[in-house]
Amino acid sequence: MAPDRIRVLVTKEGGGQRPVVIVMTPEHWGDMIGVAHGSFESALDRVKQTLLALRPHEGFAVYTDYCLDPSTTDSLPDNLDLPEPGSGVWVPVHRQDGHRT
């Protein structure tokens, strides 16, 4: 297996286990521990949460932006359909009592 791949067994909902591949480098793990979560324990808890939330067809957890994202392949698409930076607008929100916030 490649050096940036970690194969783990994840408990399935109905029982048993299934293999999942984590795609991340040691540097990515360092970012998750220090920058994103602040400690080994909280980063590990986040990894566990991600792995347990994988849907049956998702066999990979791929590192991106200080976290792991579920995936059906060992890489994430490059062409995410994101809005252009600065294209959003602020709108007033009305509370249940009718006041604007």
XYZ file of C-alpha atoms in Angstrom, residues 14-80:
67
model
C -25.537 -4.424 10.928
C -22.437 -6.030 12.406
C -19.147 -7.154 10.999
C -16.450 -4.935 9.548
C -15.477 -3.456 6.223
C -12.177 -2.069 4.955
C -11.787 1.679 4.452
C -8.720 3.509 3.163
C -7.655 6.806 4.736
C -5.733 8.963 2.252
C -3.453 11.391 4.101
C 0.244 12.087 4.605
C 2.037 12.461 7.937
C 2.083 16.229 7.259
C -1.707 16.252 6.870
C -2.048 14.466 10.214
C 0.206 17.092 11.780
C -2.073 19.811 10.405
C -5.135 18.099 11.846
C -3.538 17.679 15.274
C -2.150 21.193 15.545
C -4.061 23.586 13.346
C -7.530 22.120 13.043
C -8.218 20.331 16.310
C -5.473 21.366 18.707
C -4.728 17.936 20.110
C -4.151 14.333 19.136
C -7.263 13.175 20.981
C -9.684 15.616 19.363
C -8.224 14.967 15.888
C -8.560 11.219 16.450
C -12.174 11.655 17.603
C -12.916 13.575 14.385
C -11.346 10.827 12.274
C -13.460 8.205 14.093
C -16.631 10.246 13.531
C -15.855 10.570 9.826
C -15.142 6.860 9.407
C -18.284 5.794 11.262
C -20.404 8.189 9.160
C -19.219 6.759 5.817
C -22.054 5.418 3.709
C -21.802 1.844 2.407
C -20.570 2.909 -1.052
C -17.860 5.210 0.378
C -14.671 3.239 0.870
C -12.277 6.152 1.275
C -11.719 9.069 3.636
C -9.594 11.641 1.781
C -7.755 14.517 3.468
C -8.724 18.016 2.422
C -8.531 21.326 4.276
C -7.692 19.972 7.746
C -10.281 17.181 7.718
C -11.218 13.922 6.021
C -13.984 13.863 3.427
C -15.937 10.752 2.446
C -15.259 9.533 -1.086
C -15.928 6.638 -3.430
C -12.383 6.950 -4.831
C -8.941 7.720 -3.417
C -9.104 11.335 -4.596
C -11.615 14.150 -4.541
C -12.826 15.867 -7.715
C -10.857 18.939 -8.766
C -13.872 20.641 -10.265
C -16.098 21.195 -7.278
